[in-house]
Coordinates of C-alpha atoms in Angstrom, one line a residue:
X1 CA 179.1 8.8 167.8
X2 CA 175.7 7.3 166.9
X3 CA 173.1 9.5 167.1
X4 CA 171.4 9.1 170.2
X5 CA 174.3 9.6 172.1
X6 CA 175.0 13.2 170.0
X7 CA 171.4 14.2 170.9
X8 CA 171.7 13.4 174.8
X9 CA 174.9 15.1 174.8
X10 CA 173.5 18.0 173.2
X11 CA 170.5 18.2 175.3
X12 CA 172.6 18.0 178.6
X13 CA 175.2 21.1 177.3
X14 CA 172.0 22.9 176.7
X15 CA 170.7 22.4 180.4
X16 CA 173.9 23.1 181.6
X17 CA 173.7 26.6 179.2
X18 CA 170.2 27.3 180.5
X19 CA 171.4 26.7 184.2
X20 CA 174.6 29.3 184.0
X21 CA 172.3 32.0 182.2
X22 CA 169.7 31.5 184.6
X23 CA 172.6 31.6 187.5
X24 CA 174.2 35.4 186.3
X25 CA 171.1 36.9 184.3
X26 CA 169.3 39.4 187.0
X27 CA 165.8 38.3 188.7
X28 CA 162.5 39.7 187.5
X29 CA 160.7 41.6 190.1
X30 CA 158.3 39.0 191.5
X31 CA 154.5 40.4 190.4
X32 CA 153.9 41.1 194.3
X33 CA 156.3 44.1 194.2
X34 CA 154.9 45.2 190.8
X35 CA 151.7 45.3 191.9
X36 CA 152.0 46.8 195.8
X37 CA 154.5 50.3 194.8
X38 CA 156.0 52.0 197.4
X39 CA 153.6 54.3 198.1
X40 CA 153.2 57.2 201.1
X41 CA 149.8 59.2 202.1
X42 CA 148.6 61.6 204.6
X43 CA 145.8 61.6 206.4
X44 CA 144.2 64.5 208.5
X45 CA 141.0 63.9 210.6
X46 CA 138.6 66.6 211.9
X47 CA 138.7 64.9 215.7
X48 CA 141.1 65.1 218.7
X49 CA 143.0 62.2 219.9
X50 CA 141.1 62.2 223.1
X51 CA 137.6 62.2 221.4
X52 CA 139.2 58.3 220.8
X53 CA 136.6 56.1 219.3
X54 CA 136.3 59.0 216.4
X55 CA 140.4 59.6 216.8
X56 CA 140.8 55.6 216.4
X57 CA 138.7 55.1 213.3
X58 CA 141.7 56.8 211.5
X59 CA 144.5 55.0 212.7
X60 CA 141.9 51.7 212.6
X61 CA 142.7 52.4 208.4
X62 CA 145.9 53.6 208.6
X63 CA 147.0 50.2 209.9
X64 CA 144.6 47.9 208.4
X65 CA 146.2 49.0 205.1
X66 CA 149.7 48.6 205.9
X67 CA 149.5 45.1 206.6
X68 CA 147.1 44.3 203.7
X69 CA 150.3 45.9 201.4
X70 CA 153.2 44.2 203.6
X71 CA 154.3 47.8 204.5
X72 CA 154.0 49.0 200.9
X73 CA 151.4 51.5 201.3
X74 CA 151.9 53.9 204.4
X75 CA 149.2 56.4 205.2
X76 CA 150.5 58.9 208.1
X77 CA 147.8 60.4 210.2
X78 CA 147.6 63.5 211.9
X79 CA 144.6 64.8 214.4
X80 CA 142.7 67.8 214.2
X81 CA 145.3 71.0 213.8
X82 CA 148.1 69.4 213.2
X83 CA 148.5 69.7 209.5
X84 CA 145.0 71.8 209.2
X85 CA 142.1 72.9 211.5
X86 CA 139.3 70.0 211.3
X87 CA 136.9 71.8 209.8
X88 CA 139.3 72.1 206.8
X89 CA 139.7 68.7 206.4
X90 CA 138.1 68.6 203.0
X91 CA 139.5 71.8 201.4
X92 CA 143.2 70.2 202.2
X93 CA 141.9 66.7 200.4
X94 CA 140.2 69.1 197.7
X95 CA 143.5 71.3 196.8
X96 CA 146.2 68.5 197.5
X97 CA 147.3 69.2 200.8
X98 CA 146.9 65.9 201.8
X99 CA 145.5 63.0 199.7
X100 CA 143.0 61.8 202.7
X101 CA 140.7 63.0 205.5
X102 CA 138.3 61.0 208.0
X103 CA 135.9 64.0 208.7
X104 CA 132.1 64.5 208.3
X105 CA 130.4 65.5 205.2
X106 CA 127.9 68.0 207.5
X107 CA 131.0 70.4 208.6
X108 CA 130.7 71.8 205.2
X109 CA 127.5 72.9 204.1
X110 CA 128.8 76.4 204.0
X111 CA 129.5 75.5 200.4
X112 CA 126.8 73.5 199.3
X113 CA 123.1 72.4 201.9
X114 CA 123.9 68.9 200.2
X115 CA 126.9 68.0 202.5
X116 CA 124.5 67.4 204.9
X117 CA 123.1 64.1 203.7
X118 CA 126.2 62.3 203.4
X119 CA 126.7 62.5 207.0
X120 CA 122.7 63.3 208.7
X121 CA 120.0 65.8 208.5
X122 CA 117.5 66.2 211.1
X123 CA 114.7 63.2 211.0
X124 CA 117.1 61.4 208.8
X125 CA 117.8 57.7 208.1
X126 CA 118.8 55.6 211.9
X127 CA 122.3 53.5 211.8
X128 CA 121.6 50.4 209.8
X129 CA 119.5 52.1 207.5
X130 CA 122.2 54.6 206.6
X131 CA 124.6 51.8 206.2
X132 CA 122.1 49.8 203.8
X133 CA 121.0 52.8 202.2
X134 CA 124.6 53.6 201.5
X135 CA 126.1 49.9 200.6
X136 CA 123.2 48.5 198.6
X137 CA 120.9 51.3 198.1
X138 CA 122.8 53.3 195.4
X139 CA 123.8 56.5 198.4
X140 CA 127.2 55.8 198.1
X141 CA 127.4 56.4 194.6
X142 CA 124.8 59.3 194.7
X143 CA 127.1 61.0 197.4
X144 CA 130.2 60.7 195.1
X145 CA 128.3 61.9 192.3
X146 CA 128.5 65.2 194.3
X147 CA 132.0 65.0 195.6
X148 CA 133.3 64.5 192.6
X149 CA 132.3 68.4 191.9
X150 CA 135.5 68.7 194.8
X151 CA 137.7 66.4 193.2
X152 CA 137.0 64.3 196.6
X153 CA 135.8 60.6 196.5
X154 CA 134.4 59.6 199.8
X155 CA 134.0 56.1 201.4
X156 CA 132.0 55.6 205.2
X157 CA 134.3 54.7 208.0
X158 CA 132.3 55.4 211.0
X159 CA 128.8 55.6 212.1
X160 CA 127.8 56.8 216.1
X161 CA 124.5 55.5 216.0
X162 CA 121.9 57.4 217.1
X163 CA 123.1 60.4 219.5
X164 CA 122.4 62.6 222.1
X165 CA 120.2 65.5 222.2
X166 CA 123.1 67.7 223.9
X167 CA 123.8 69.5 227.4
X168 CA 122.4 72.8 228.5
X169 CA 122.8 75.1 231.3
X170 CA 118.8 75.3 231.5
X171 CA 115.6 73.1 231.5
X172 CA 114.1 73.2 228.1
X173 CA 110.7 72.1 228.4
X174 CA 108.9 73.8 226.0
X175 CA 109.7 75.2 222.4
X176 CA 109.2 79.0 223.8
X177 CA 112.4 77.8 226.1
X178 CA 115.0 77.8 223.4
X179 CA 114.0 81.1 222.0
X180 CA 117.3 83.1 222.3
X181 CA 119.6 80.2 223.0
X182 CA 122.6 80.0 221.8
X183 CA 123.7 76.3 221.2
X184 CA 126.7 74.8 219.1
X185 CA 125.3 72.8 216.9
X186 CA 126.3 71.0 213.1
X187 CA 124.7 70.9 210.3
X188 CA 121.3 71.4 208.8
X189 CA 120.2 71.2 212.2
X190 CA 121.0 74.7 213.0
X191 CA 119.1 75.7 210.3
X192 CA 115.9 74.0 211.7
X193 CA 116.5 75.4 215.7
X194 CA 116.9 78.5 214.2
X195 CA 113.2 78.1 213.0
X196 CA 112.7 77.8 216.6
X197 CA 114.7 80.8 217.8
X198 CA 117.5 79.5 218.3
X199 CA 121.5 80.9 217.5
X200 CA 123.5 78.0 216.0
X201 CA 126.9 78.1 216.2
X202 CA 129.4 76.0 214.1
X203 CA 132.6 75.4 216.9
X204 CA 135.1 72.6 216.3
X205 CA 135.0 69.7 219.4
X206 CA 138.0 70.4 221.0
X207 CA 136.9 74.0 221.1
X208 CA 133.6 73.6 222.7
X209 CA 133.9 72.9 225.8
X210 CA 135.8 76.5 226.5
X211 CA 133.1 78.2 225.2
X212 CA 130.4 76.4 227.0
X213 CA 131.9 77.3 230.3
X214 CA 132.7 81.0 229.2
X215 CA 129.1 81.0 228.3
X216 CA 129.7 82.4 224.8
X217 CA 127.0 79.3 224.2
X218 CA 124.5 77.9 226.0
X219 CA 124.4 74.5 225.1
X220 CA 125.9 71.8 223.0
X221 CA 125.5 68.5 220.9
X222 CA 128.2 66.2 220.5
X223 CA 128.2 62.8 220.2
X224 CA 127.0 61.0 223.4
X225 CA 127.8 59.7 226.4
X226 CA 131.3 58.0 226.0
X227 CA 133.1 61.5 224.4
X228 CA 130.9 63.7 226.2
X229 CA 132.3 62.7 229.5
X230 CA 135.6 62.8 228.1
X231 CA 135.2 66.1 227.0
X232 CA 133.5 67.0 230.5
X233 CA 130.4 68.9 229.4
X234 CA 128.3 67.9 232.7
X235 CA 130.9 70.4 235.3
X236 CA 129.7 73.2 232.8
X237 CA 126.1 72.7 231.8
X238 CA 124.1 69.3 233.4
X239 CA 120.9 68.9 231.8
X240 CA 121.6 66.1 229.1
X241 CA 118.3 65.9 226.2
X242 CA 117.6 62.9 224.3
X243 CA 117.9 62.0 221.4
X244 CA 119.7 63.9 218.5
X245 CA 116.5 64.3 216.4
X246 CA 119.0 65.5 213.7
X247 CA 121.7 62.8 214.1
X248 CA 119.7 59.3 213.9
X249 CA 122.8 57.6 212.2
X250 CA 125.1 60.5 211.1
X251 CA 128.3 58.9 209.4
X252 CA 132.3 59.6 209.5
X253 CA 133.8 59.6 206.0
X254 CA 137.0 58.9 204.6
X255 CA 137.6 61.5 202.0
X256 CA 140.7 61.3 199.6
X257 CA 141.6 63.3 196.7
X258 CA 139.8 61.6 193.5
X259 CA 142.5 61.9 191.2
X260 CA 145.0 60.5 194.3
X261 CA 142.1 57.8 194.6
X262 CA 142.0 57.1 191.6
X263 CA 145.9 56.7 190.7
X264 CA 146.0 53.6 193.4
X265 CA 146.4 50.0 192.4
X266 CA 143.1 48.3 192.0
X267 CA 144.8 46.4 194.9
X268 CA 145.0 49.2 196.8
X269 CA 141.7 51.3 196.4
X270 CA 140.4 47.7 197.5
X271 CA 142.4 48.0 200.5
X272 CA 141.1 51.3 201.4
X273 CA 137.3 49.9 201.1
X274 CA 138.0 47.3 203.0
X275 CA 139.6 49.1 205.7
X276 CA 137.5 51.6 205.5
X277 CA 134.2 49.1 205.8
X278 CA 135.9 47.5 209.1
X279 CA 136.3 51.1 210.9
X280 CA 133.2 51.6 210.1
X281 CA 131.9 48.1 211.9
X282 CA 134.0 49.1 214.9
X283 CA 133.0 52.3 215.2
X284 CA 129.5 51.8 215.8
X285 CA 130.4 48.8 218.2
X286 CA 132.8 50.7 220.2
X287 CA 130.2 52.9 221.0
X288 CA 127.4 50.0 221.5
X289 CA 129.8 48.9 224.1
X290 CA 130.9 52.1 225.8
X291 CA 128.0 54.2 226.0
X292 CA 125.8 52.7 228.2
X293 CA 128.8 52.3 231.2
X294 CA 129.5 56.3 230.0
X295 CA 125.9 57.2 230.9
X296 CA 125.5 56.1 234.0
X297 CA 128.8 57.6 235.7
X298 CA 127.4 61.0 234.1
X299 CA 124.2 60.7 235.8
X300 CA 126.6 59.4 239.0
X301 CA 128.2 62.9 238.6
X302 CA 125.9 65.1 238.3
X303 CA 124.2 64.9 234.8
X304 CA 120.2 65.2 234.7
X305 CA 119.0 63.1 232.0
X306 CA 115.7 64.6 230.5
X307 CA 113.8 63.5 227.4
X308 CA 112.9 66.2 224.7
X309 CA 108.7 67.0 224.8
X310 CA 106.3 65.6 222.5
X311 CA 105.9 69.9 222.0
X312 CA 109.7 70.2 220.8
X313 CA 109.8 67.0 219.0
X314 CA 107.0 68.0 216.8
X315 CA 107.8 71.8 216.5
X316 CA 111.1 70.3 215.5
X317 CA 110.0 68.2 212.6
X318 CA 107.4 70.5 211.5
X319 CA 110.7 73.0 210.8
X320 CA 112.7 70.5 209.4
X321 CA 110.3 69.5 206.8
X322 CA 110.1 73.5 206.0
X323 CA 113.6 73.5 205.5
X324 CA 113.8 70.5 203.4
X325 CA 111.4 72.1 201.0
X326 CA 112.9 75.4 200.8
X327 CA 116.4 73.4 200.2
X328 CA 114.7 71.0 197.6
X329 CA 112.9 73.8 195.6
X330 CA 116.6 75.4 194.7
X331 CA 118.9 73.1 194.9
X332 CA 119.0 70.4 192.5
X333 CA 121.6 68.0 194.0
X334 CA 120.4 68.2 197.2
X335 CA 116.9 67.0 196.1
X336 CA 118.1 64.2 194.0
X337 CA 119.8 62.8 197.2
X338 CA 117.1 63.4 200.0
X339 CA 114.7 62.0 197.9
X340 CA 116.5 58.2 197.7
X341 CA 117.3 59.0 201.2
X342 CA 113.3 59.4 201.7
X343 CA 112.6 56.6 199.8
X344 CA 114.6 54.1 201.3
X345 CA 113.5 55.7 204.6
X346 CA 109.9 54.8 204.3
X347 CA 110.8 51.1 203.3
X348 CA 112.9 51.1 206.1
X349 CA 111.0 51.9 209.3
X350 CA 108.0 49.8 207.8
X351 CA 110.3 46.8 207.9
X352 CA 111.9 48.1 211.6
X353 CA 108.6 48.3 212.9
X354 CA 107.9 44.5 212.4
X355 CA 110.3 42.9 214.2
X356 CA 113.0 44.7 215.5
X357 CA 110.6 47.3 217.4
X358 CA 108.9 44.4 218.9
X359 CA 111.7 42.6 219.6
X360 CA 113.8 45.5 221.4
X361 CA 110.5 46.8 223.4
X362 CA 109.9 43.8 224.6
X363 CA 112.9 43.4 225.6
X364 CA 114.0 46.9 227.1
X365 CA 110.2 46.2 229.1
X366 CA 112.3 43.5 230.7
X367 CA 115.2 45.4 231.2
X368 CA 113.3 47.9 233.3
X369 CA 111.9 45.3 235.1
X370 CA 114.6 43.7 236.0
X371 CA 114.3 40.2 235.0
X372 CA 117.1 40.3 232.3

């Protein structure tokens, strides 16, 4: 044998080793399946299922991330007082319980006044302010600066846009008319209508409207007009006031457990923010598109639309700012946040005023007019 011929024999025996190795040695795990564990979460929200657009934002994520991980990474969700009450929905992220919540940060300034500016506070940032202020303008990571003091990390999946100034079972035309009202109403809000004699009270939605018609309250804020038509505020109270001075942009969070959160896959906490960015897109469109179709069957059925007074609005603001600067003077945490909030506020509405103002009057001039 010459010796090409002993090194083309050799080299085809080896091939033919490599091939029967290759044919009974067990497959690697392909990197896919490394990478995207088998992995199971819960998720309670702080809303009902028929308080849908809020309800939906949930199961918006739930699903986005399930086909992102090819069915790797299930995340179960379960409405308001199913697994907890929803005003609890960040003590069960906090402790364990569950490893997620979609809920709003304002439900829980019990603990700490500084909740209140992840979600709104009266005279606050509008929609796309919040959502600039919060993706590009450093809020996000000032809010989860905070959080992490609750071993929560917190991403925004939801915005309303501007809402509603609530129902009540009387006119309110003048500040002297709330004195002695007793209204259900969230966050630092009722610390400010308490400055102008009103009784807040802190009632989960699905409870509200019970306690409106049993007159235990007098009036109510919710949303707007999609869910407060759902929830069927105008048979029990039907003057409706505009607009939620306190709740110019308020935002739904997703909460989850920090040390869950941080556990993930990279490929999976970038699921989450991705999902969670697209419910909060939707949200606010749902609404955009719903609302204005909501309104006028309300007014159809009895509602009577009224604006707050010039007298209420400015009574209104006069108390918030008091409020923000007994708040600021103690409290640290809160003061570090409203102030970028502040900030970024000022910037804002001198751009808004340019050319969306004059754009949308314009426009909603034509819009009465009927030449749209």
């Amino acid at each position: 044998m010459d010796r090409r011929q002993f090194f083309r024999q050799a080299a085809t025996a080896g091939v033919g080793a490599a091939a029967a190795t290759a044919l009974t040695a067990p497959l690697a795990a392909p990197a896919i399946a490394q990478e995207n564990p088998k992995i199971t979460w819960r998720m309670t929200s702080s809303f009902t299922k028929n308080t849908d657009i809020l309800w939906s934002a949930a199961t918006d994520i739930a699903e986005s991330v399930k086909e992102a991980s090819d069915g790797n990474f299930t995340i179960h969700t379960f409405a308001a007082g199913e697994v907890v009450p929803g005003l609890q929905a960040a003590d069960a992220v906090s402790n364990g319980t569950v490893e997620m919540a979609h809920t709003c940060c304002y439900y829980y300034i019990g603990k700490d006044p500084t909740f209140a500016l992840g979600t709104a506070v009266p005279f606050g940032l509008n929609a796309r302010q919040t959502n600039s202020w919060l993706s590009v303008g450093g809020g996000n990571e000032l809010i989860n600066e905070f959080l992490a003091g609750y071993n929560i990390h917190a991403l925004p999946a939801g915005n309303t846009g501007a809402q509603m100034g609530g129902w009540y079972r009387k006119e309110i035309n003048t500040v002297g008319d709330l004195n002695g009202l007793k209204m259900r109403i969230a966050g630092l809000a009722g610390q400010v209508m308490q400055k102008l004699g009103v009784t807040p009270q802190q009632i989960a939605g699905g409870d509200v409207y019970a306690a409106l018609e049993k007159g235990t309250i007098d009036a109510t804020e919710f949303v707007g007009p999609y869910d407060d038509q759902k929830l069927g505020f105008v048979k029990v109270a039907k003057y409706y006031y505009y607009p939620a001075w306190w709740e110019g942009g308020p935002v739904v969070h997703a909460f989850f457990n920090l040390e869950k959160f941080n556990a993930l896959p990279k490929s999976y906490q970038r699921m989450l923010k991705d999902a969670c960015a697209n419910a909060n897109a939707n949200m606010l469109a749902r609404y955009d598109a719903h609302n204005a179709t909501a309104l006028k069957q309300l007014v159809s059925e009895g509602a009577i639309l009224k604006p707050f007074s010039q007298e209420i609005l400015e009574a209104s603001y006069k108390a918030a700012q008091e409020v923000y600067a007994e708040i600021t003077g103690k409290n640290a945490a809160f003061k570090k946040i409203y102030d970028s909030q502040q900030a970024f506020k000022k910037d804002g509405y001198l751009w808004n005023q340019i050319a969306e103002y004059s754009y949308d009057t314009f426009m909603m001039v034509q819009q009465r007019k009927g030449t749209l």
